[in-house]
Short mmCIF file of C-alpha atoms (C1' of nucleotides) in Angstrom, two decimals:
data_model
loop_
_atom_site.label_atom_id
_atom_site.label_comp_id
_atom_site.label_asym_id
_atom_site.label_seq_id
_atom_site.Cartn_x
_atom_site.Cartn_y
_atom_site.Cartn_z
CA UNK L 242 -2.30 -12.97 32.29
CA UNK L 243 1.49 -13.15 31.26
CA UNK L 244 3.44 -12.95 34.61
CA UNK L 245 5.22 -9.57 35.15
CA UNK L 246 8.90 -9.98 33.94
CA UNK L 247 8.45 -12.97 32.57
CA UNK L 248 10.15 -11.21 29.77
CA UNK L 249 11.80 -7.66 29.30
CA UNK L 250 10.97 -4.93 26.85
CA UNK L 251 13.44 -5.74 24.79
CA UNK L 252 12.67 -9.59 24.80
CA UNK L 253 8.54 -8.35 24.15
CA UNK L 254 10.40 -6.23 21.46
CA UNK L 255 12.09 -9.02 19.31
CA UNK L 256 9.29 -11.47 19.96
CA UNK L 257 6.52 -9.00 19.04
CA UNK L 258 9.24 -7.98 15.36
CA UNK L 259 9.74 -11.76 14.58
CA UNK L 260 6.21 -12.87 15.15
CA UNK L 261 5.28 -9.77 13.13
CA UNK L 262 7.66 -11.02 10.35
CA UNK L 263 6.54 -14.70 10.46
CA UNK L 264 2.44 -13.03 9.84
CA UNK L 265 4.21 -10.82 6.53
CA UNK L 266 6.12 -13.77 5.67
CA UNK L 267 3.07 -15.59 5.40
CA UNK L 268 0.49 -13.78 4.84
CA UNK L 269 1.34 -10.59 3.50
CA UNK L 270 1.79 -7.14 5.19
CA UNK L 271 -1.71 -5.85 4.83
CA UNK L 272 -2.86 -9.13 6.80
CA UNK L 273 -0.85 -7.76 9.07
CA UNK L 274 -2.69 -6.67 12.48
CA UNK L 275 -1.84 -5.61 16.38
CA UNK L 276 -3.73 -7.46 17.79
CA UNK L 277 -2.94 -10.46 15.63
CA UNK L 278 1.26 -9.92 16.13
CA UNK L 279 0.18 -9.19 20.18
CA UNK L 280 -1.89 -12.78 20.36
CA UNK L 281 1.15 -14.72 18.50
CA UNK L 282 3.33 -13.86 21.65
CA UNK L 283 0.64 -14.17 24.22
CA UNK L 284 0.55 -10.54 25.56
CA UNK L 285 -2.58 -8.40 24.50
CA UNK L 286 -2.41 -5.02 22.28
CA UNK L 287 -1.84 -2.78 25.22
CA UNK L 288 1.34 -4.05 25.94
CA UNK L 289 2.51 -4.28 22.40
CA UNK L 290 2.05 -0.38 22.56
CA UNK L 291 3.79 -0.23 25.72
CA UNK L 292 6.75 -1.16 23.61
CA UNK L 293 6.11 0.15 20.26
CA UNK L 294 4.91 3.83 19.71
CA UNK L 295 2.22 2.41 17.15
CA UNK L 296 1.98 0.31 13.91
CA UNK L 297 4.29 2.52 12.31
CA UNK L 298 7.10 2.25 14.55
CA UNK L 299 6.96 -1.71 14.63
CA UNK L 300 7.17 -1.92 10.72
CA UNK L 301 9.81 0.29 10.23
CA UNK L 302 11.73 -1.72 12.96
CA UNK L 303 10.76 -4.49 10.86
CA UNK L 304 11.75 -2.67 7.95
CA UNK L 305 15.05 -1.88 9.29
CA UNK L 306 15.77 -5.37 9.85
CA UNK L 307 15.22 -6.31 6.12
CA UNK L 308 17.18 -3.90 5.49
CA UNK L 309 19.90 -4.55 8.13
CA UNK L 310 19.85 -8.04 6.02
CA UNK L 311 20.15 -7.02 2.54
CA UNK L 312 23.22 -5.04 3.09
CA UNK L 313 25.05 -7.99 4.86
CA UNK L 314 24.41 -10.05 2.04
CA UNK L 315 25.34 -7.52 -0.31
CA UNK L 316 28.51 -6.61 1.37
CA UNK L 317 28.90 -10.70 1.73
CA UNK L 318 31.90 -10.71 -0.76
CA UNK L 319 33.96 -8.09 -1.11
CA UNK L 320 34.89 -6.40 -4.70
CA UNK L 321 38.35 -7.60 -6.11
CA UNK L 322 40.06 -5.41 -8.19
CA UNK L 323 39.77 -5.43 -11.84
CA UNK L 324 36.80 -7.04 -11.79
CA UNK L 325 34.55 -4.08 -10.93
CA UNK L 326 31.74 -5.08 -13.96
CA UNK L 327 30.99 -8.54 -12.08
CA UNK L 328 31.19 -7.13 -8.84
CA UNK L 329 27.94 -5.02 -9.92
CA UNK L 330 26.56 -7.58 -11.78
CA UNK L 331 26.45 -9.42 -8.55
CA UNK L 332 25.22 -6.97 -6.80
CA UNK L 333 22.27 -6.64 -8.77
CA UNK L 334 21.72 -10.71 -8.45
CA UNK L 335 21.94 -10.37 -4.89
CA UNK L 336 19.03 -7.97 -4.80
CA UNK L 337 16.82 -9.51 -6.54
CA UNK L 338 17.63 -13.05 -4.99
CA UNK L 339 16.86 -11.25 -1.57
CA UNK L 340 13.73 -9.75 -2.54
CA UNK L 341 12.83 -12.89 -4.22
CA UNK L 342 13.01 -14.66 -1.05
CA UNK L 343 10.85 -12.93 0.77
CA UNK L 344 8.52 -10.74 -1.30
CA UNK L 345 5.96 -9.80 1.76
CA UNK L 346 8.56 -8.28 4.08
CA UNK L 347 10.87 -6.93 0.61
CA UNK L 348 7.73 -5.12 -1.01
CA UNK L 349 7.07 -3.67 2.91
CA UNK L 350 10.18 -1.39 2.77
CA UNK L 351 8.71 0.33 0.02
CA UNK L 352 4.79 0.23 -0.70
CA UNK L 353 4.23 1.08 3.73
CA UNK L 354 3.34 4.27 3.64
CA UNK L 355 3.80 6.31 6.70
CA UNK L 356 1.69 8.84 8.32
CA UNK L 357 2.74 12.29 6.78
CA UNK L 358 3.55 13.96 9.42
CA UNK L 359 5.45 11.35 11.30
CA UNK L 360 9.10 11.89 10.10
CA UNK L 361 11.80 8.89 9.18
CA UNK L 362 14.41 8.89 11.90
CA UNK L 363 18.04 9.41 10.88
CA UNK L 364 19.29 6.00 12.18
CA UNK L 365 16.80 4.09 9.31
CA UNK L 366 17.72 7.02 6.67
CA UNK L 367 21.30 5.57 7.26
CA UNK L 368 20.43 2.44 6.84
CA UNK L 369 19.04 3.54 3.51
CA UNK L 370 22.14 5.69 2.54
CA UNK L 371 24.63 2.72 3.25
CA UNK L 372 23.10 0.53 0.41
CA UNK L 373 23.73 3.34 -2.28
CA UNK L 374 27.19 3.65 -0.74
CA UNK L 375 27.97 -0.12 -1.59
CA UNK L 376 27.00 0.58 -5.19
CA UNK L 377 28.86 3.85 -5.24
CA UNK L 378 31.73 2.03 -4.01
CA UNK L 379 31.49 -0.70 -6.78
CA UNK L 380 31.26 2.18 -9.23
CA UNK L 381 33.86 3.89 -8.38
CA UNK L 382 36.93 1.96 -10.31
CA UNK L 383 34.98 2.42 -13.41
CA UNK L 384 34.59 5.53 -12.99
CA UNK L 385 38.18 6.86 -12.76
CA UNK L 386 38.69 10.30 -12.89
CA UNK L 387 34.79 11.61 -13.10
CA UNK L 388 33.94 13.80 -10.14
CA UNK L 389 32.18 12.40 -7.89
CA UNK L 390 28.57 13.87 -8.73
CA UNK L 391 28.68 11.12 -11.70
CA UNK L 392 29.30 8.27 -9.76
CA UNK L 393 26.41 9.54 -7.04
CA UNK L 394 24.28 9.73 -9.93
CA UNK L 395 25.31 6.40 -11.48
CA UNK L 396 24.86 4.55 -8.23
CA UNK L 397 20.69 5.84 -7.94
CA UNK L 398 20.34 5.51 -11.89
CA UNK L 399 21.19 1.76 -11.70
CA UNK L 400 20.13 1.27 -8.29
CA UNK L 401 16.97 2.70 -9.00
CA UNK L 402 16.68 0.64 -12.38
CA UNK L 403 17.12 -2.37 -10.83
CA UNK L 404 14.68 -1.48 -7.86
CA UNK L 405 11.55 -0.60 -10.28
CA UNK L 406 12.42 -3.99 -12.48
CA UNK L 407 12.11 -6.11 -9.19
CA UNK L 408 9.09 -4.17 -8.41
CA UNK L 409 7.22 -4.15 -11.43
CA UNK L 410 8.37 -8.12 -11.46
CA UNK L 411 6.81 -8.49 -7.98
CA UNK L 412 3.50 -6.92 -9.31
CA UNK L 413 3.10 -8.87 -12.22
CA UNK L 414 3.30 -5.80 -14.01
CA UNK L 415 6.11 -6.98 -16.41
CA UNK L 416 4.07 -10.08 -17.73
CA UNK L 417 7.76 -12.02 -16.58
CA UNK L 418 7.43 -15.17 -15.16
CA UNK L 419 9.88 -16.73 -12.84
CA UNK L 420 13.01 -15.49 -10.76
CA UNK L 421 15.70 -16.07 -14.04
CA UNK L 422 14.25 -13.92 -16.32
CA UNK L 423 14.18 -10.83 -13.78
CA UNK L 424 17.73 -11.67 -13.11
CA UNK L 425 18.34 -11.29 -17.10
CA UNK L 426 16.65 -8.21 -17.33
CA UNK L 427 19.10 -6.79 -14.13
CA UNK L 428 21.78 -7.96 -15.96
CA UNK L 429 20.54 -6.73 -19.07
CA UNK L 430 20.21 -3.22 -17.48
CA UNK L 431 23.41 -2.72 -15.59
CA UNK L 432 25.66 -4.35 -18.29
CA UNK L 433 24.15 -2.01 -20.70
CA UNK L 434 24.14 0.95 -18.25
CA UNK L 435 27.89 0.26 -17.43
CA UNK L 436 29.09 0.22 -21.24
CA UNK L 437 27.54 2.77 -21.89
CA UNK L 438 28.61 4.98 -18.54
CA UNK L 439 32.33 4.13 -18.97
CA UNK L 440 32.10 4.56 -23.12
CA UNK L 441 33.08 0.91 -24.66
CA UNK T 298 -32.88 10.08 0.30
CA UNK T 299 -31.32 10.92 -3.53
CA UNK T 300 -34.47 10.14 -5.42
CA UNK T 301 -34.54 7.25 -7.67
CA UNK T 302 -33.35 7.57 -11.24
CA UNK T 303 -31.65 11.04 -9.98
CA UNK T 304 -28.57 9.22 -11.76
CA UNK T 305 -27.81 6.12 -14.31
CA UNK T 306 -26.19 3.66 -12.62
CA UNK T 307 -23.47 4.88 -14.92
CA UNK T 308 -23.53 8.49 -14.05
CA UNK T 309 -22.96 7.41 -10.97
CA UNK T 310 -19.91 5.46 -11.30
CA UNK T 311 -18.39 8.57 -13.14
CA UNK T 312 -19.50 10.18 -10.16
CA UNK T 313 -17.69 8.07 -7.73
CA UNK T 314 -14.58 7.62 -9.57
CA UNK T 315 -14.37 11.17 -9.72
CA UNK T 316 -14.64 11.75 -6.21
CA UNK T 317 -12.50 9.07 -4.98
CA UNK T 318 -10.12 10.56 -7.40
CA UNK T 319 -10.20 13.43 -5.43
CA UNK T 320 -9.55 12.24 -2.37
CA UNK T 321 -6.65 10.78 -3.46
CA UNK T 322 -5.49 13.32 -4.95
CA UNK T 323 -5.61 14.97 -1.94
CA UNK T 324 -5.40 12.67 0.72
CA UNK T 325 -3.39 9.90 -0.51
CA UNK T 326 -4.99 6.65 -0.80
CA UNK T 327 -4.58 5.23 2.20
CA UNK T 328 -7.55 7.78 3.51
CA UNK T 329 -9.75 6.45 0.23
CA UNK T 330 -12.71 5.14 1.61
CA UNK T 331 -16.16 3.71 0.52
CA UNK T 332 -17.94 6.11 3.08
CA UNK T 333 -16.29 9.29 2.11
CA UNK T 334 -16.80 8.09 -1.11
CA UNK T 335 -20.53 7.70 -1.01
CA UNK T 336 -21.09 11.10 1.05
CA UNK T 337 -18.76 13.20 -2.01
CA UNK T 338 -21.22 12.32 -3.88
CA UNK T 339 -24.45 12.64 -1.91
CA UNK T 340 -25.08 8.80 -1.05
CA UNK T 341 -24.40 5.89 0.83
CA UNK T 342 -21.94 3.33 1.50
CA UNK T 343 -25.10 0.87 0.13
CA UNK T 344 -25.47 2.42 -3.05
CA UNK T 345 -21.71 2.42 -3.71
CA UNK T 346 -21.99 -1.57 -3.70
CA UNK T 347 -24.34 -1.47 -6.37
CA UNK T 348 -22.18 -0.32 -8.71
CA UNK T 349 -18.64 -1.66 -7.55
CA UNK T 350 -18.40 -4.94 -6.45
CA UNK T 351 -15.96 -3.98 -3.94
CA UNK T 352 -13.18 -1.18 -2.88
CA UNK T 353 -10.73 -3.33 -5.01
CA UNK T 354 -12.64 -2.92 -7.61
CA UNK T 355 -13.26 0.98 -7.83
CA UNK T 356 -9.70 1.79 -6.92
CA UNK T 357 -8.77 -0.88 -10.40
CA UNK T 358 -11.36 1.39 -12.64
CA UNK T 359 -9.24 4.36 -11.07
CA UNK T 360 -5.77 3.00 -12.34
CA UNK T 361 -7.42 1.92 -15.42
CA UNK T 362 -8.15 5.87 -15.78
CA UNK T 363 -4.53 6.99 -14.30
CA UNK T 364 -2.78 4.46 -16.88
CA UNK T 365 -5.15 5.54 -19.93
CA UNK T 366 -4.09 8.91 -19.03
CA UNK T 367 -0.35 8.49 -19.05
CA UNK T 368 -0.63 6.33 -22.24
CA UNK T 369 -2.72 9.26 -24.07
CA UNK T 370 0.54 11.78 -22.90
CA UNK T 371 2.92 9.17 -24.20
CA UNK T 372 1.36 9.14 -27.46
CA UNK T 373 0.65 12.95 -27.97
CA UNK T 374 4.03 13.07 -29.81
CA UNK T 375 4.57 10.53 -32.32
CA UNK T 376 8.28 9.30 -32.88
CA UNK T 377 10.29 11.54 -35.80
CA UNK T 378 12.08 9.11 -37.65
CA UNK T 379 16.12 9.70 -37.16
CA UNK T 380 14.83 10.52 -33.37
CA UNK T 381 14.97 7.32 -31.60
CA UNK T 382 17.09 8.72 -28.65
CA UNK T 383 15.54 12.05 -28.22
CA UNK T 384 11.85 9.90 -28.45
CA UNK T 385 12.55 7.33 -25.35
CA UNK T 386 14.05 10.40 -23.50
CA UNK T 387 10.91 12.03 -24.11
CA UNK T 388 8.74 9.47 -22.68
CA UNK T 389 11.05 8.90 -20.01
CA UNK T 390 10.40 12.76 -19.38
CA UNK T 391 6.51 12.41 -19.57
CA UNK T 392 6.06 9.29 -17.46
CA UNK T 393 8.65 11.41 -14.74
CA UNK T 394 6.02 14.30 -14.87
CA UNK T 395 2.80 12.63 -15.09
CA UNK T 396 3.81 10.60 -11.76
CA UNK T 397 4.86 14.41 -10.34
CA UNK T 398 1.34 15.39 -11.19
CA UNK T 399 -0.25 13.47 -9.03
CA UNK T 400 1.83 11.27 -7.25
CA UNK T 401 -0.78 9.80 -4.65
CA UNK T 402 -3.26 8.61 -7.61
CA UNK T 403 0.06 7.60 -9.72
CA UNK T 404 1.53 5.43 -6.50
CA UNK T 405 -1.53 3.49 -6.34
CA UNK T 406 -1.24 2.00 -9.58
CA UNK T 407 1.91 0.38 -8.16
CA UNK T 408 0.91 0.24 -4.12
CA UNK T 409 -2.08 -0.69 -3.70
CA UNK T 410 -2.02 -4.76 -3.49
CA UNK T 411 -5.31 -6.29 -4.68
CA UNK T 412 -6.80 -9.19 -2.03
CA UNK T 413 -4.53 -12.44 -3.72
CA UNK T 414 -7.23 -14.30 -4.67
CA UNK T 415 -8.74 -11.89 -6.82
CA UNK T 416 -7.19 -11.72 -10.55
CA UNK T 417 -6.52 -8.71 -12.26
CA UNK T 418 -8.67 -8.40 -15.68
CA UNK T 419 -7.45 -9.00 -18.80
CA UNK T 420 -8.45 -5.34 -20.35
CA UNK T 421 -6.47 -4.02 -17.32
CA UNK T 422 -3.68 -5.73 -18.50
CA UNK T 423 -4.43 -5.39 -21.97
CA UNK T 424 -3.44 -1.39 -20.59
CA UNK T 425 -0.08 -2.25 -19.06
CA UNK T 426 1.20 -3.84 -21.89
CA UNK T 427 0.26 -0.92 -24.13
CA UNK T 428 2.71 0.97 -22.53
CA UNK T 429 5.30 -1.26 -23.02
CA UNK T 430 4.34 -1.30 -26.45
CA UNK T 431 4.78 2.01 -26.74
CA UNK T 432 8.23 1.96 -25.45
CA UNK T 433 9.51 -1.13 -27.60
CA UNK T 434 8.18 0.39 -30.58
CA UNK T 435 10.29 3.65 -29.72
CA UNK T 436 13.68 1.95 -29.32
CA UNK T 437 12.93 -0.44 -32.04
CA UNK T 438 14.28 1.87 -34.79
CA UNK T 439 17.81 1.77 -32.75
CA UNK T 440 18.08 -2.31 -32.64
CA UNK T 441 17.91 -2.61 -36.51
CA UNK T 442 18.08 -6.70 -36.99
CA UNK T 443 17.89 -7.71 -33.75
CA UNK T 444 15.51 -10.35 -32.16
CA UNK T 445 12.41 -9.46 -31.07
CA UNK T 446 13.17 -10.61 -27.77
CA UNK T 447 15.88 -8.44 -27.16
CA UNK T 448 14.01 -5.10 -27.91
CA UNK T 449 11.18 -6.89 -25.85
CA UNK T 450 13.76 -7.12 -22.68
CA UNK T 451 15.24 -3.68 -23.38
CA UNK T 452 12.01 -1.82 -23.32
CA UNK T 453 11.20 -3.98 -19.96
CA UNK T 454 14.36 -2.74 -18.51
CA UNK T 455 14.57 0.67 -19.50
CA UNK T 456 10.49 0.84 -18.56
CA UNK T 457 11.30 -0.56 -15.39
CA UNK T 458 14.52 1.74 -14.87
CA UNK T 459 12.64 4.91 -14.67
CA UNK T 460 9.86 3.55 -12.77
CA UNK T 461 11.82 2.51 -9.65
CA UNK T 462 13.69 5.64 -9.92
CA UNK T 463 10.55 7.33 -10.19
CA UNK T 464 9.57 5.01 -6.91
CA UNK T 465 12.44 5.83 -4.89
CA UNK T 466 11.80 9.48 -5.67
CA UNK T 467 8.50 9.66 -4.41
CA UNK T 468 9.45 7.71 -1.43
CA UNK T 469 12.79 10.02 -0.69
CA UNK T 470 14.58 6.93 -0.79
CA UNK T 471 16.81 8.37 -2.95
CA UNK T 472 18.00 11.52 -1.11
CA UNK T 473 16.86 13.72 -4.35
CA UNK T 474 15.00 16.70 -4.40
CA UNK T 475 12.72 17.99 -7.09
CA UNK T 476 11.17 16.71 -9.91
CA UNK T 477 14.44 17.85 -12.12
CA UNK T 478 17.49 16.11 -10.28
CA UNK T 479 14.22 13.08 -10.85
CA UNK T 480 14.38 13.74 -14.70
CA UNK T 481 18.58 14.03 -14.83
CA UNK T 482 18.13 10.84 -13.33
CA UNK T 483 16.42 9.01 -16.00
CA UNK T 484 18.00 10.73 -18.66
CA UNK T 485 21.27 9.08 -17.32
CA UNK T 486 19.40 6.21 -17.26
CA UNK T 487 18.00 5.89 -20.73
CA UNK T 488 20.89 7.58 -22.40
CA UNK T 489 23.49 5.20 -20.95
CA UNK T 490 21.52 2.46 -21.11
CA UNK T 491 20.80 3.30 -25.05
CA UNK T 492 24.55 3.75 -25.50
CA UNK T 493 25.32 0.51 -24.00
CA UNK T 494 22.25 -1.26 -26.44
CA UNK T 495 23.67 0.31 -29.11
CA UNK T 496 27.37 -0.17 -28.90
CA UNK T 497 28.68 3.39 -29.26
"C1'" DC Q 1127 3.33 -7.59 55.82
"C1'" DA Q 1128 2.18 -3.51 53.51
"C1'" DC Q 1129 2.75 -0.56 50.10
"C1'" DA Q 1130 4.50 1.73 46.22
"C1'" DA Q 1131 5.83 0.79 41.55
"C1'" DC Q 1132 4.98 -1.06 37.54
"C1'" DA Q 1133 3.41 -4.73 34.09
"C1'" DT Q 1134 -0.66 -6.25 31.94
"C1'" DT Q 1135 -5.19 -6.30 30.66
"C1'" DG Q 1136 -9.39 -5.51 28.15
"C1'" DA Q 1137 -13.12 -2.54 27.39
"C1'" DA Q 1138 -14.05 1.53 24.78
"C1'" DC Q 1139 -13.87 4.71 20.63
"C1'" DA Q 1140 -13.73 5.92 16.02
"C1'" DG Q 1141 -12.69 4.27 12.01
"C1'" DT Q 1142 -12.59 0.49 8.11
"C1'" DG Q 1143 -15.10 -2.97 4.26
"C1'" DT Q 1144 -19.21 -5.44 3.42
"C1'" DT Q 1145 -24.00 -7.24 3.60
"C1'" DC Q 1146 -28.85 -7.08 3.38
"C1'" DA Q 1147 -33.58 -6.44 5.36
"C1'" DA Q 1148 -36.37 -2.59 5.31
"C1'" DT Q 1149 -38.09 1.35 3.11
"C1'" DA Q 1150 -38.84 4.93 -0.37
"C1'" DT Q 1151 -39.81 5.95 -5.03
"C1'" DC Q 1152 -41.24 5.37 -9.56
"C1'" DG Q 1153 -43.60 3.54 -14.03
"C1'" DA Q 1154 -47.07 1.07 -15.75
"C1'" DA Q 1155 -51.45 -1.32 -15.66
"C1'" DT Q 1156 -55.94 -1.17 -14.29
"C1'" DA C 52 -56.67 7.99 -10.04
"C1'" DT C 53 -55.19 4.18 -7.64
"C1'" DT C 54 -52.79 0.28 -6.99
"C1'" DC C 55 -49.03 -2.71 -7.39
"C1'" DG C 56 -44.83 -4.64 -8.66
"C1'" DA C 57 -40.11 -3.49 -9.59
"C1'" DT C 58 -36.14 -1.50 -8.09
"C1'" DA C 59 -33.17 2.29 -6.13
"C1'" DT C 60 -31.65 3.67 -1.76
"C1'" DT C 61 -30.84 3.49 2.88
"C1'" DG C 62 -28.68 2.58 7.29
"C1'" DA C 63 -28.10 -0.62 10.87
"C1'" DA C 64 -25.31 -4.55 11.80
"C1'" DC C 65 -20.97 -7.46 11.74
"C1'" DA C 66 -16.30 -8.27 12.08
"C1'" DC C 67 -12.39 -6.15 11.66
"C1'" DT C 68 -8.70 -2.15 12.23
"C1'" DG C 69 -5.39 1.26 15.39
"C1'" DT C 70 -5.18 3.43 19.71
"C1'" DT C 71 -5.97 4.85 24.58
"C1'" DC C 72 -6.25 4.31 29.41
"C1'" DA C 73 -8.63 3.20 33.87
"C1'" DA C 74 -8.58 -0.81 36.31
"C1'" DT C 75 -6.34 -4.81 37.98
"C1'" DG C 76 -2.63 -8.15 38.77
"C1'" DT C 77 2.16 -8.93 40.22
"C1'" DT C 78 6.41 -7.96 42.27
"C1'" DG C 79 10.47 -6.17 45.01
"C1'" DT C 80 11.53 -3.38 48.80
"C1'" DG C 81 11.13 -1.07 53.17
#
DNA sequence: CACAACATTGAACAGTGTTCAATATCGAAT
DNA sequence: ATTCGATATTGAACACTGTTCAATGTTGTG
């Protein structure tokens, strides 16, 4: 039996998240299991739900994490001025580089379905809302002058577009093989997109 | 017991699809199971496995039937020569609205992740690509003289463009609400993206 | 040293996919 | 008609899943 306070929640709490990650890491997220994330930090299930609510809770902690990382690599470098076109462009090949790296825990943000009824907190909605703000913001010099509605719309269009390429990539569904050519067809679809949002 | 030779081993196939479809529909597929299955359609888990191999496989013949579907809408309207824009935002506008149908049994085309070992057919993919077909041959018209790889990588963009928004739609990831803030959206989407291809 | 407080366990429950011996049913041959 | 072989159908069994909670182990404090 695991000694009483030989660790605190919190310290059951980020071995129990980065154990789970390791098992989506390696084997995928439906592989994923309780009992299997419990056993990789030597406590049983019932105290993994002493500290998470259920299943659901632990992968959208997880989920928030991946998420937590993604925008600190996309807000890595900051735009320069004038050179608003790359700075997207970038963007884009930062995405797909991320999900690229880890596919399991990536595809988890978005194929885990959550019980119905259980609502998304506000605090991981946020989370959510800050990426689209980093595009926004990257839009925004290109878009002098438009009100603001176009440039929210812009951001999800492109965001959005580059989301379902990595996905469909992911799946197989796109009959593309290999990182580079997804990172072409990102390009492909935000250059385009751009020239043909700011008319030239 | 349902007596022997009640149904073909094909009628009941038909039978089961039809009844898992329904579930789905319903349910979402993450409540799809063999058992309910087997009792929609008055038998047993046993008699299920004689006519899939597995869950995998039903819930493939299922997307096999979602994607025919979708392709059948996507070719009710033939392009109108002189129409290539108003065409792929057309079929941007059907895919949008078949996935709003039925977005459980649409989402597990995409979601569900088949056991990694196990390789998706060739006639299933024979479907996919049809649709991408479909979608080359409709900008082709607007990239007079150029390669057949770069109509190719459009259609793959644009194709994968309105599916992730279409994703991130269904998963409120995208803070939009309704199906026609979903189809303003694409339009933006296609449209820019067609202006950009184009050059004007 | 005892006791209250709490951390931890693991058995139990209802569900899942999957298998396969046992059984029920039928068509054909005698 | 009766029997018999072929096969359609069943349902119990297995190993797994998430989840709960009484029981038990461990600790700090009075």
């Amino acid at each position: 039996m695991a000694r009483r306070s030989d660790h605190s929640r919190e310290e059951i709490r980020e071995m129990a998240l980065s154990a789970a990650e390791k098992i989506v890491f390696e084997q995928g997220y439906e592989k994923l299991s309780a009992r299997k994330v419990a056993t990789a930090i030597g406590y049983t299930v019932g105290t993994l739900y002493l500290v998470f609510e259920n299943i659901d809770d632990l992968i959208l902690n997880i989920n928030a994490r991946t998420l937590d990382r993604l925008h600190a690599q996309m807000t890595e470098s900051p735009p320069k001025p004038g050179k608003a076109r790359e700075y997207l462009l970038q963007l884009g090949h930062v995405y797909i580089r991320y999900a690229n790296e880890d596919p399991h825990r990536w595809a988890m943000v978005f194929e885990h379905r959550f019980a119905e009824e259980r609502t998304i907190p506000a605090w991981y909605q946020e989370k959510i809302a800050r990426m689209f703000a980093v595009v926004e913001e990257g839009i925004e010099p290109l878009a002098m002058g438009r009100p603001r509605e176009e440039i929210t719309q812009a951001a999800r269009a492109i965001w959005g577009g580059v989301h379902g390429i990595c996905i469909l990539a992911l799946t197989d569904t796109l009959g593309v093989a290999g990182v580079d050519s997804v990172q072409e067809l990102t390009r492909s679809l935000i250059s385009n997109y751009l020239k043909g949002f700011t008319g030239n």
